[in-house]
Coordinates of N, CA, C and O in Angstrom, one line a residue:
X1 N 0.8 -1.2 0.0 CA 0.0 0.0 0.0 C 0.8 1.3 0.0 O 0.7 2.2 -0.8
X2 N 1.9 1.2 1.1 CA 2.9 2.5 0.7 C 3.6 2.6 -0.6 O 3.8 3.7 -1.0
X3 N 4.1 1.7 -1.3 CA 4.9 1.6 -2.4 C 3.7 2.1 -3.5 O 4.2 2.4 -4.6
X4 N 2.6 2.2 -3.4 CA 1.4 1.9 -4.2 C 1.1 3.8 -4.0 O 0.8 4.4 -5.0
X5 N 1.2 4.2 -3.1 CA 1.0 6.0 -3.0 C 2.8 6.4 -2.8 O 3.2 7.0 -1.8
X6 N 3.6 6.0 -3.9 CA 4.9 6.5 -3.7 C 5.9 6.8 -2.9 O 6.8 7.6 -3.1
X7 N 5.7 6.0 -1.5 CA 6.5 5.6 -0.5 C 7.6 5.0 -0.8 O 7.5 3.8 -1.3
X8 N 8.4 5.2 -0.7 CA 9.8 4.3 -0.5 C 9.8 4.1 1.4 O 9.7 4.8 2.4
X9 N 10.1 2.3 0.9 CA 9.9 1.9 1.9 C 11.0 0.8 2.2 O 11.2 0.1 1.3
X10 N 12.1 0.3 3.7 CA 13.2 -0.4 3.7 C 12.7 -1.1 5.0 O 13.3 -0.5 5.9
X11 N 11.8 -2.3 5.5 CA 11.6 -3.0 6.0 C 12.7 -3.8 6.8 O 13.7 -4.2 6.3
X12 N 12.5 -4.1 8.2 CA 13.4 -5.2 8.1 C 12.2 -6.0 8.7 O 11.3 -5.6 9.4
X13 N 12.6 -7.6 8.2 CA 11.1 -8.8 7.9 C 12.0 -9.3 9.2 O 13.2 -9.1 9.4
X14 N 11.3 -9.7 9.8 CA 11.3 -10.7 11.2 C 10.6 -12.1 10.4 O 9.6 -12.1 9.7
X15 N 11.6 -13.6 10.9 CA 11.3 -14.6 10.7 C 10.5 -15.3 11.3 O 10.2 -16.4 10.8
X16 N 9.9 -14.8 12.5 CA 8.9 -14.8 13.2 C 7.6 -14.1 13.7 O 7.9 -13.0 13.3
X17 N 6.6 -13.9 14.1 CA 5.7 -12.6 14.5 C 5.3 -11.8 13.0 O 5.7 -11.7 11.9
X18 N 4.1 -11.2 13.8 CA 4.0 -10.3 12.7 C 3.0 -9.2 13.3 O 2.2 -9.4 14.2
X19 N 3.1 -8.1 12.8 CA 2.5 -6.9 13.1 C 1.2 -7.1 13.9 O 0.3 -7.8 13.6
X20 N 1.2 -6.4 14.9 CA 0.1 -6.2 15.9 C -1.6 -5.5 15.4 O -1.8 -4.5 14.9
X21 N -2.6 -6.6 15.9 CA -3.7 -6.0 15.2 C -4.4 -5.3 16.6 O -4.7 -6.0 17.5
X22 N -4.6 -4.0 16.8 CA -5.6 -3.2 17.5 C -6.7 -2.9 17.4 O -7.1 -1.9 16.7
X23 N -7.3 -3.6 18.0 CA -9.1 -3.6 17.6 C -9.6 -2.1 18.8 O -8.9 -2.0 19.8
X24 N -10.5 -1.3 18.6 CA -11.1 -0.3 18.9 C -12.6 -0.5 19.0 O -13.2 -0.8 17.9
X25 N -13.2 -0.5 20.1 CA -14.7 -0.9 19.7 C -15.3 0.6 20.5 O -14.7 1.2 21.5
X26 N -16.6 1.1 19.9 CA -17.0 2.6 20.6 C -18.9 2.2 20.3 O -19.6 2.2 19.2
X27 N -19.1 1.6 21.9 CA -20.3 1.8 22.0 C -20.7 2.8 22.9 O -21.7 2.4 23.5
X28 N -20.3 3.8 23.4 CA -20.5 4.8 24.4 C -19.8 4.7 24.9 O -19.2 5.7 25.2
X29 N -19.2 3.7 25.3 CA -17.4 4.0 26.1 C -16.8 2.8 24.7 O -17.3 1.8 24.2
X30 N -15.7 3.6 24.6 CA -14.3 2.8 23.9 C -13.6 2.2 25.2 O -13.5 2.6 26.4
X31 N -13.2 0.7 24.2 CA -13.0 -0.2 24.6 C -12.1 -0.1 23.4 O -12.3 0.3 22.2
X32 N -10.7 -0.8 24.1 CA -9.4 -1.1 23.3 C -8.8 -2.6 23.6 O -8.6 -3.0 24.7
X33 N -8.6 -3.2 22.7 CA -8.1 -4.9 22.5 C -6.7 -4.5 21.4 O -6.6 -4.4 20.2
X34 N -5.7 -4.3 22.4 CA -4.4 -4.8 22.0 C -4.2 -5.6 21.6 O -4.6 -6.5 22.3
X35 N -3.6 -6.1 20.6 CA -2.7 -7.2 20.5 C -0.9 -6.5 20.7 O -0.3 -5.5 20.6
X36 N -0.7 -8.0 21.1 CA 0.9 -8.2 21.5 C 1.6 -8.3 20.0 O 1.4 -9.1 19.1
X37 N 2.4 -7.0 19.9 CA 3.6 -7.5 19.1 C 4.5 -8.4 18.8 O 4.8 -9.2 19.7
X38 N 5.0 -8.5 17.9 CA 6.3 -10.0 17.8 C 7.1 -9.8 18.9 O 7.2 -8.7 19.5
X39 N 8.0 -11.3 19.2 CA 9.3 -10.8 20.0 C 10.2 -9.7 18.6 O 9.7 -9.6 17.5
X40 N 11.2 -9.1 19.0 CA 12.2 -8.4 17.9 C 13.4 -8.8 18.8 O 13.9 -8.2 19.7
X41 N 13.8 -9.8 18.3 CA 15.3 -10.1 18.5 C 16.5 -8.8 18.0 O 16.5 -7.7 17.3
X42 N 17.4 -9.5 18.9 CA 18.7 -8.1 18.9 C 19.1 -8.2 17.4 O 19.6 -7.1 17.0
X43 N 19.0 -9.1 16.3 CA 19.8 -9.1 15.3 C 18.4 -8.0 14.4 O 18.6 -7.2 13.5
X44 N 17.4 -8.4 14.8 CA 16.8 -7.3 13.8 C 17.4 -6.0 14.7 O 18.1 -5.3 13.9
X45 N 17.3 -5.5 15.7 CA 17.7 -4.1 15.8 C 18.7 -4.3 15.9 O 18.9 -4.0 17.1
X46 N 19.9 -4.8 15.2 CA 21.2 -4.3 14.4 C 21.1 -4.1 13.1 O 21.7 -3.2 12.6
X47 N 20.3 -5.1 12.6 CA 19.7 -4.8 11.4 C 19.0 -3.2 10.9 O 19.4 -2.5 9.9
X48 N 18.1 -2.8 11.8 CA 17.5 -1.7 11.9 C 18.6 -0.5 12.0 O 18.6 0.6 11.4
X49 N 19.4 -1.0 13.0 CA 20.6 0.1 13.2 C 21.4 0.2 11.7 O 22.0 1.2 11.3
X50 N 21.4 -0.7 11.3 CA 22.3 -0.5 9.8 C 21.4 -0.3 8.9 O 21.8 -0.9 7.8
X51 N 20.7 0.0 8.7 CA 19.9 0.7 8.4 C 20.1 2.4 8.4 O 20.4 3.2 7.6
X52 N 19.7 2.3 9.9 CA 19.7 3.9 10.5 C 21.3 4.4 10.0 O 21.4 5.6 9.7
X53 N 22.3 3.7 10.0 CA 23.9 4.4 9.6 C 23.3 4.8 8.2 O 24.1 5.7 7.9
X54 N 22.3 4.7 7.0 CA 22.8 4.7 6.2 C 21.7 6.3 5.6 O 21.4 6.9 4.6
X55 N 21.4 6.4 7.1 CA 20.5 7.9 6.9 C 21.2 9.0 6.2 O 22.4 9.1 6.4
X56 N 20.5 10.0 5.1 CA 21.3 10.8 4.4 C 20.8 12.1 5.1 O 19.9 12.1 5.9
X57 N 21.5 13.4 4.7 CA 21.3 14.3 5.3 C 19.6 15.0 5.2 O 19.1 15.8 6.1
X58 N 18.8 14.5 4.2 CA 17.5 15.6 4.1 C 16.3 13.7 4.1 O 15.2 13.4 3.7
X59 N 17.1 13.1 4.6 CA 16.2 11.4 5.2 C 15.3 11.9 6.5 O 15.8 12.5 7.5
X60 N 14.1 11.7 6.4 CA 13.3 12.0 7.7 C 13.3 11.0 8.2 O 13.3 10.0 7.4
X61 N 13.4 10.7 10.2 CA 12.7 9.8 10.8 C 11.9 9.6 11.4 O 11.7 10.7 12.0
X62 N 11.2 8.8 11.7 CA 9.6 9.1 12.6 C 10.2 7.8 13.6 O 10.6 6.7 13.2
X63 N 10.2 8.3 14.7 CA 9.8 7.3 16.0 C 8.7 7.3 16.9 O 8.7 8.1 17.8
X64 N 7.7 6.4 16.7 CA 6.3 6.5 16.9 C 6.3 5.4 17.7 O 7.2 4.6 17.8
X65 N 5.0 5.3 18.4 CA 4.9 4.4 18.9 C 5.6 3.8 20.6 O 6.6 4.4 21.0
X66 N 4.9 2.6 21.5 CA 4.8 2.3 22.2 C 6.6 1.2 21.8 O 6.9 0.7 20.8
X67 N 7.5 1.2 22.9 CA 8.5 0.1 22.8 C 7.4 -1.3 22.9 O 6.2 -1.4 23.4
X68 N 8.1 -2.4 22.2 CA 7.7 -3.8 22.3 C 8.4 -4.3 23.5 O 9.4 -4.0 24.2
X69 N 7.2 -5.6 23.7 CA 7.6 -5.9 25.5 C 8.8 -6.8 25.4 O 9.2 -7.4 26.4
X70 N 9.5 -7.1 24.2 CA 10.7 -7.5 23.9 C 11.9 -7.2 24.2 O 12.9 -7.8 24.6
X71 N 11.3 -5.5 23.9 CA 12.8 -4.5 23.6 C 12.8 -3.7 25.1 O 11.8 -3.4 25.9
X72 N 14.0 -3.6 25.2 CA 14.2 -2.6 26.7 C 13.6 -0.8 26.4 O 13.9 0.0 25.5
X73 N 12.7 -0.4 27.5 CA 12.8 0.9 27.6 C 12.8 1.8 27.1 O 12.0 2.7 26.9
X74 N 14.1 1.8 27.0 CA 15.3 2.8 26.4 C 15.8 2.4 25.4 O 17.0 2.1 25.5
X75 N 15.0 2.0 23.6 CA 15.5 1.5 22.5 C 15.0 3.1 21.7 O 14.9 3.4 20.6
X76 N 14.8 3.6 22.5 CA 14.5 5.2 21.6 C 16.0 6.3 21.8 O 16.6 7.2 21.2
X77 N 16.1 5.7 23.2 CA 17.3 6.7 23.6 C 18.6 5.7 23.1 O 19.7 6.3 23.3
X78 N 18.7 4.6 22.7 CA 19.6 3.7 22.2 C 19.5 4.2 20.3 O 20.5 4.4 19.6
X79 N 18.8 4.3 20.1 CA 18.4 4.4 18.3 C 19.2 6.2 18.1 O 19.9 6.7 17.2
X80 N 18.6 6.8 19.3 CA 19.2 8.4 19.5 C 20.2 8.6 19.5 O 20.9 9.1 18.6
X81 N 20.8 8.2 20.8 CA 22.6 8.0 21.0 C 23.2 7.4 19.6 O 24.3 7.9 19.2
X82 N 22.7 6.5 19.1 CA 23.7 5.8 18.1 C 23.3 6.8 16.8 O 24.0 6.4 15.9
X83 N 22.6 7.7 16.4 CA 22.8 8.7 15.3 C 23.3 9.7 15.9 O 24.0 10.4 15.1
X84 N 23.1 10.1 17.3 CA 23.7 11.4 17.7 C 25.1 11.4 17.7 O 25.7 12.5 17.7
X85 N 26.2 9.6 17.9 CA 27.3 9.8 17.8 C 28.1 9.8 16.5 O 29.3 9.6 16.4
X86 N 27.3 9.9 15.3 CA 27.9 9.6 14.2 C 28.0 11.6 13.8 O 29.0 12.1 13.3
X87 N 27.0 12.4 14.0 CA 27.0 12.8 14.3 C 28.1 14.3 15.0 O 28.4 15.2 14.3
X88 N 28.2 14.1 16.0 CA 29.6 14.3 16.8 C 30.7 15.1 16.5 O 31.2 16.2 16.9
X89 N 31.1 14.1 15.6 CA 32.5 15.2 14.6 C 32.0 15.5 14.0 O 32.9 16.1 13.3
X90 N 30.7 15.8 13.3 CA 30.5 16.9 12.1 C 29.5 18.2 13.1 O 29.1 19.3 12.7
X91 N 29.5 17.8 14.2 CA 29.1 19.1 14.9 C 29.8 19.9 15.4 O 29.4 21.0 15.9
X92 N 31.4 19.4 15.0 CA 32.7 20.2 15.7 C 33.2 21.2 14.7 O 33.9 22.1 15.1
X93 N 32.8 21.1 13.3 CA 33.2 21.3 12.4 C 33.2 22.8 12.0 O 33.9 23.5 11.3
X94 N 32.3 23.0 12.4 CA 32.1 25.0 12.7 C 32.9 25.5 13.1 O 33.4 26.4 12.5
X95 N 33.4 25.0 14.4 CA 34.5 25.4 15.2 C 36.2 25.6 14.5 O 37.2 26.2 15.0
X96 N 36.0 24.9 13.2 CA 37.6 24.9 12.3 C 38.3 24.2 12.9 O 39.3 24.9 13.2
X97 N 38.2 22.7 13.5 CA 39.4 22.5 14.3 C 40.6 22.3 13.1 O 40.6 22.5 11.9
X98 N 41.5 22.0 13.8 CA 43.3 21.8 13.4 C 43.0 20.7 12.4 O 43.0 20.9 11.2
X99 N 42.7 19.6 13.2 CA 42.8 18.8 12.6 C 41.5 17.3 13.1 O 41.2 17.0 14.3
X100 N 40.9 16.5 12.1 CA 39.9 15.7 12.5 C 40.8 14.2 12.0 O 41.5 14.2 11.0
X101 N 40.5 13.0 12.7 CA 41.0 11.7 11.8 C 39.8 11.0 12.2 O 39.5 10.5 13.3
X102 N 39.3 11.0 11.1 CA 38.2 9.3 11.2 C 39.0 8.5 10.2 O 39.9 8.6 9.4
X103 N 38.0 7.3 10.8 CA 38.8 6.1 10.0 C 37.7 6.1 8.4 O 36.7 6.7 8.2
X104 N 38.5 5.2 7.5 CA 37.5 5.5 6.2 C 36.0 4.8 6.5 O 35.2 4.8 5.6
X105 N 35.8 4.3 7.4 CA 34.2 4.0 8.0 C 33.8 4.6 8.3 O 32.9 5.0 7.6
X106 N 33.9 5.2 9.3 CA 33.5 6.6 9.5 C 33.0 7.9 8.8 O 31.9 8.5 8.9
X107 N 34.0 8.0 8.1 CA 33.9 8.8 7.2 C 32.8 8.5 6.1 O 32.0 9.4 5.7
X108 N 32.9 7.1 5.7 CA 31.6 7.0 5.2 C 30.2 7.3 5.5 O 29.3 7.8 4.9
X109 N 30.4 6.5 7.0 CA 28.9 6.8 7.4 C 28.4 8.3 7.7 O 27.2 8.5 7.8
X110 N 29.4 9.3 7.8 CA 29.6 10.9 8.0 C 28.6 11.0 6.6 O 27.4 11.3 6.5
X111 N 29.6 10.8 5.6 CA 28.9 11.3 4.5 C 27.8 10.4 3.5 O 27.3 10.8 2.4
X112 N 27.7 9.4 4.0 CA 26.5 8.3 3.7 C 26.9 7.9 2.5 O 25.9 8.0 1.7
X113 N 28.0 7.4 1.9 CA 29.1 7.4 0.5 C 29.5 6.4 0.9 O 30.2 6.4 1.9
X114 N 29.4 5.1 0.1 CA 30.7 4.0 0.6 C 31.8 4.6 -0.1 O 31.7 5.1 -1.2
X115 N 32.7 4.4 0.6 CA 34.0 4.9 0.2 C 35.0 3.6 -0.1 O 35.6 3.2 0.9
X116 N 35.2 3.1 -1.1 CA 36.3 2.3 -1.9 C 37.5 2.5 -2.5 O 38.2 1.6 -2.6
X117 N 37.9 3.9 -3.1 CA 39.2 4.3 -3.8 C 39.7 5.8 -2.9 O 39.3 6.5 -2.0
X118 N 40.8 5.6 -3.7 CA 41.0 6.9 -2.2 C 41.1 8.2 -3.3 O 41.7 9.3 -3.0
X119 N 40.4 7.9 -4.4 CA 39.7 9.8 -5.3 C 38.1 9.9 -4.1 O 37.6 10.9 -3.7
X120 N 37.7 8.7 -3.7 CA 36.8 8.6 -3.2 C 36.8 9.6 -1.7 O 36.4 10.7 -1.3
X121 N 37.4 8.3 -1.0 CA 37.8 9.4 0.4 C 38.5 10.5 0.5 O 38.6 11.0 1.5
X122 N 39.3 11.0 -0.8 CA 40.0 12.4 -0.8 C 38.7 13.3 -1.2 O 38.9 14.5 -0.9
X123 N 37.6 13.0 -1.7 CA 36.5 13.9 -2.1 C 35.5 13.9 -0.7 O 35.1 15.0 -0.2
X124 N 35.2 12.6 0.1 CA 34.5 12.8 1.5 C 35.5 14.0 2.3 O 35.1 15.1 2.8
X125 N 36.6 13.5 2.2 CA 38.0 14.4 3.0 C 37.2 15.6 3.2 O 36.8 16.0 4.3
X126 N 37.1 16.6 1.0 CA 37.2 17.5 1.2 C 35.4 18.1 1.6 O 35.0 19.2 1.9
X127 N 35.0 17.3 1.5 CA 33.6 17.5 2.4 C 33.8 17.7 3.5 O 32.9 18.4 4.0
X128 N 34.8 17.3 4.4 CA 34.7 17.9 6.2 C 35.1 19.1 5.8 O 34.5 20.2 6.0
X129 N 36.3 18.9 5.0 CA 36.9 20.8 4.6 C 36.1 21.8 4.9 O 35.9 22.6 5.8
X130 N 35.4 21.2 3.3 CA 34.1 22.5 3.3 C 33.5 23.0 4.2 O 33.2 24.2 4.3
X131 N 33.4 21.7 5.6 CA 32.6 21.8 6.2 C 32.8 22.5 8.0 O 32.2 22.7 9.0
X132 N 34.6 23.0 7.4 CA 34.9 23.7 8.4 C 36.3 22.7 9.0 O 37.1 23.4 9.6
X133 N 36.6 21.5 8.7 CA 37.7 20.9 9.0 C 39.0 21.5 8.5 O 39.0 21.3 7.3
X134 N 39.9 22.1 8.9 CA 41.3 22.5 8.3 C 42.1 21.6 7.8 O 42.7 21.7 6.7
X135 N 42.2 20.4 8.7 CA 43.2 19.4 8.2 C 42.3 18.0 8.2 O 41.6 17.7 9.2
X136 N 42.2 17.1 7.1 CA 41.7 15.5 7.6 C 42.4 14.6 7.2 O 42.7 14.6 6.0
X137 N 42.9 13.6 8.3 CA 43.8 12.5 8.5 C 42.7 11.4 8.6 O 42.1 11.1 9.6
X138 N 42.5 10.8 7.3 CA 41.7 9.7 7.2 C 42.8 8.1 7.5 O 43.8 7.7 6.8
X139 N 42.4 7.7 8.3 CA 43.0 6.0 8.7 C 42.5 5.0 8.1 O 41.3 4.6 8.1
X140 N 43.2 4.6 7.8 CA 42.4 3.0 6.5 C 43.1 1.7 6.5 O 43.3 0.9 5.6
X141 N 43.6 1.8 8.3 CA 43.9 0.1 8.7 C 45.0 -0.2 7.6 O 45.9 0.5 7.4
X142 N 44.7 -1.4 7.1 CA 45.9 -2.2 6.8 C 46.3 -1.4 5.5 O 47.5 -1.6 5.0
X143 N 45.6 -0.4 4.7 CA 45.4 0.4 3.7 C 46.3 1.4 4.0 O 46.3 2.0 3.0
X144 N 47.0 1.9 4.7 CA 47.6 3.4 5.1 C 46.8 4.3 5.8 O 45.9 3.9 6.5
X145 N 47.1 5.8 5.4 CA 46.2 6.9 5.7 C 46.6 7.9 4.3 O 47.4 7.6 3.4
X146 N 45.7 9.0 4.4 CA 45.4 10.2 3.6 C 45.3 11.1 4.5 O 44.8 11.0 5.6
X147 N 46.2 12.5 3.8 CA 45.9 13.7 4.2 C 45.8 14.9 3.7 O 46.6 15.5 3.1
X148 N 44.7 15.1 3.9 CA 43.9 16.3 2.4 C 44.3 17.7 3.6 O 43.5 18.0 4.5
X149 N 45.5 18.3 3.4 CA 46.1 19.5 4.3 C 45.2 20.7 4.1 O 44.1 20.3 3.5
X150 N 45.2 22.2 4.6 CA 44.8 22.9 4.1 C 44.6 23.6 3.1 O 43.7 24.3 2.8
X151 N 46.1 23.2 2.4 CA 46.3 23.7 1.6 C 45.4 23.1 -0.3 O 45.5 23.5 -1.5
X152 N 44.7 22.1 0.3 CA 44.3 21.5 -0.5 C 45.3 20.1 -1.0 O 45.1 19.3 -2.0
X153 N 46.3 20.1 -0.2 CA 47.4 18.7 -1.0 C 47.1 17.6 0.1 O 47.1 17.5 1.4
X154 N 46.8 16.4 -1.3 CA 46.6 15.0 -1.0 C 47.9 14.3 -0.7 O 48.7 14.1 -1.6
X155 N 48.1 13.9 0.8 CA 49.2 13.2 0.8 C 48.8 11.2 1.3 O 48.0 10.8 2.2
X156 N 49.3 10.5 0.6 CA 49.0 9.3 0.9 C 50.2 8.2 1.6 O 51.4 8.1 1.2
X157 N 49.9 7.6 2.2 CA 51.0 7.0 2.8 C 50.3 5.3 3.0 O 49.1 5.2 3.3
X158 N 51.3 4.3 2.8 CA 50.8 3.0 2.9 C 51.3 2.4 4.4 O 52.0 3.1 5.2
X159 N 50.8 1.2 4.5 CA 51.3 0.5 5.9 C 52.1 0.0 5.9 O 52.0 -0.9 5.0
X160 N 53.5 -0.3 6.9 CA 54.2 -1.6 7.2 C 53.4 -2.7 7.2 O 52.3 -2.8 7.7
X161 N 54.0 -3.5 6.5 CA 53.3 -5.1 6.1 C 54.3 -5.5 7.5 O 55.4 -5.2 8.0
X162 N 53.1 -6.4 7.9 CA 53.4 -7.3 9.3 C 52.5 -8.3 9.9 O 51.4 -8.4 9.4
X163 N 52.7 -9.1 10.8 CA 51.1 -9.5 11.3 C 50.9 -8.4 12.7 O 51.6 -8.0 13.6
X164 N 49.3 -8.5 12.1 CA 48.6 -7.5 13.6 C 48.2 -8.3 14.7 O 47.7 -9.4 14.7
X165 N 48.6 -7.4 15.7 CA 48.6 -8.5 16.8 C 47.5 -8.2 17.6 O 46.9 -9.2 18.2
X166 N 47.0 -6.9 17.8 CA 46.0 -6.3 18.4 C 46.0 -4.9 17.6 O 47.1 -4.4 17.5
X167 N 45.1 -4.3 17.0 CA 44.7 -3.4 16.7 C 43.8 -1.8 17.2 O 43.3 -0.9 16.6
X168 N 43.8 -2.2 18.7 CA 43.0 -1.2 19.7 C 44.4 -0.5 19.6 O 45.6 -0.7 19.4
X169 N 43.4 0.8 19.9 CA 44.4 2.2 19.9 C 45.3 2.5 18.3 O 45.9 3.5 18.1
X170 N 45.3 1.6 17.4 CA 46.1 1.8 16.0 C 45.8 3.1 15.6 O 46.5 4.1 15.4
X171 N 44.1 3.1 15.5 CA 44.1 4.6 14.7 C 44.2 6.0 15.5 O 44.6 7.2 15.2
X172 N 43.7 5.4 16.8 CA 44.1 7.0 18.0 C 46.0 7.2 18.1 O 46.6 8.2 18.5
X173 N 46.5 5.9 17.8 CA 47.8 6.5 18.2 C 48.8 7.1 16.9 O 49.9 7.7 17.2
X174 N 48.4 7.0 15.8 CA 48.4 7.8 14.7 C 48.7 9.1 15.2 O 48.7 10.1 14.4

């Protein structure tokens, strides 16, 4: 029916359950017959969350509705927090800092662009630019890094070949 009045629509299907029917009856007093929603396992709201990473800047969202007796509480302030931190460094960006490093994931989900070649991530780059970033030090793991300076020059550098032994802190200690 939405696809049918020009909805674009991106579901995620649960293998189980299915949408809740609410019956309303009004014979002088309304009377309400809930039905129970499906369980929503954690893998659909990762699912949903990947999803939500792939929101573009002028994408509306609607959060409506009652939580399911599945989901914790706080899956509104969970769905919030996780767009508000992607978020984050492009709120800093006014401010002109020195310099920003996301990793090229990041960066993507920043600019909602998969990023594969590095004309690619040198053009997200210069989107923080634009966007008030002076310097961006993009991290790309076993790939090297890029650095789109202020001056406008792309510098690229590749990685020591090695095995990794642990990779926490690689891109903060850059």
């Amino acid at each position: 029916g939405l696809a049918a009045q020009g909805l674009k629509t991106d579901f995620v299907r649960l293998a189980q359950g299915m949408t809740r029917i609410n019956v309303k009856i009004k014979a002088g007093q309304e009377t309400e017959l809930n039905g129970a929603g499906p369980d929503i396992p954690e893998d659909a709201m990762r699912a949903l969350e990947e999803k939500l990473d792939r929101l573009q800047q002028d994408d509306i969202l609607v959060l409506a509705g009652s939580i399911p007796a599945s989901l914790a509480q706080t899956t509104y302030e969970r769905i919030l927090a996780r767009l508000e931190a992607r978020d984050l460094l492009v709120n800093v960006l006014r401010y002109r800092p020195f310099l920003i490093k996301p990793n090229n994931h990041e960066l993507s989900e920043i600019t909602g662009v998969k990023l594969t070649t590095d004309r690619e991530i040198a053009a997200a780059a210069k989107m923080m630019q634009d966007k008030g970033a002076r310097n961006v030090l993009v991290s790309m793991a076993g790939d090297g890094a890029m650095l789109l300076d202020e001056q406008g020059g792309v510098h690229r550098i590749g990685c020591p070949k090695g095995k990794v032994v642990n990779s926490v802190g690689a891109g903060d200690s850059m």
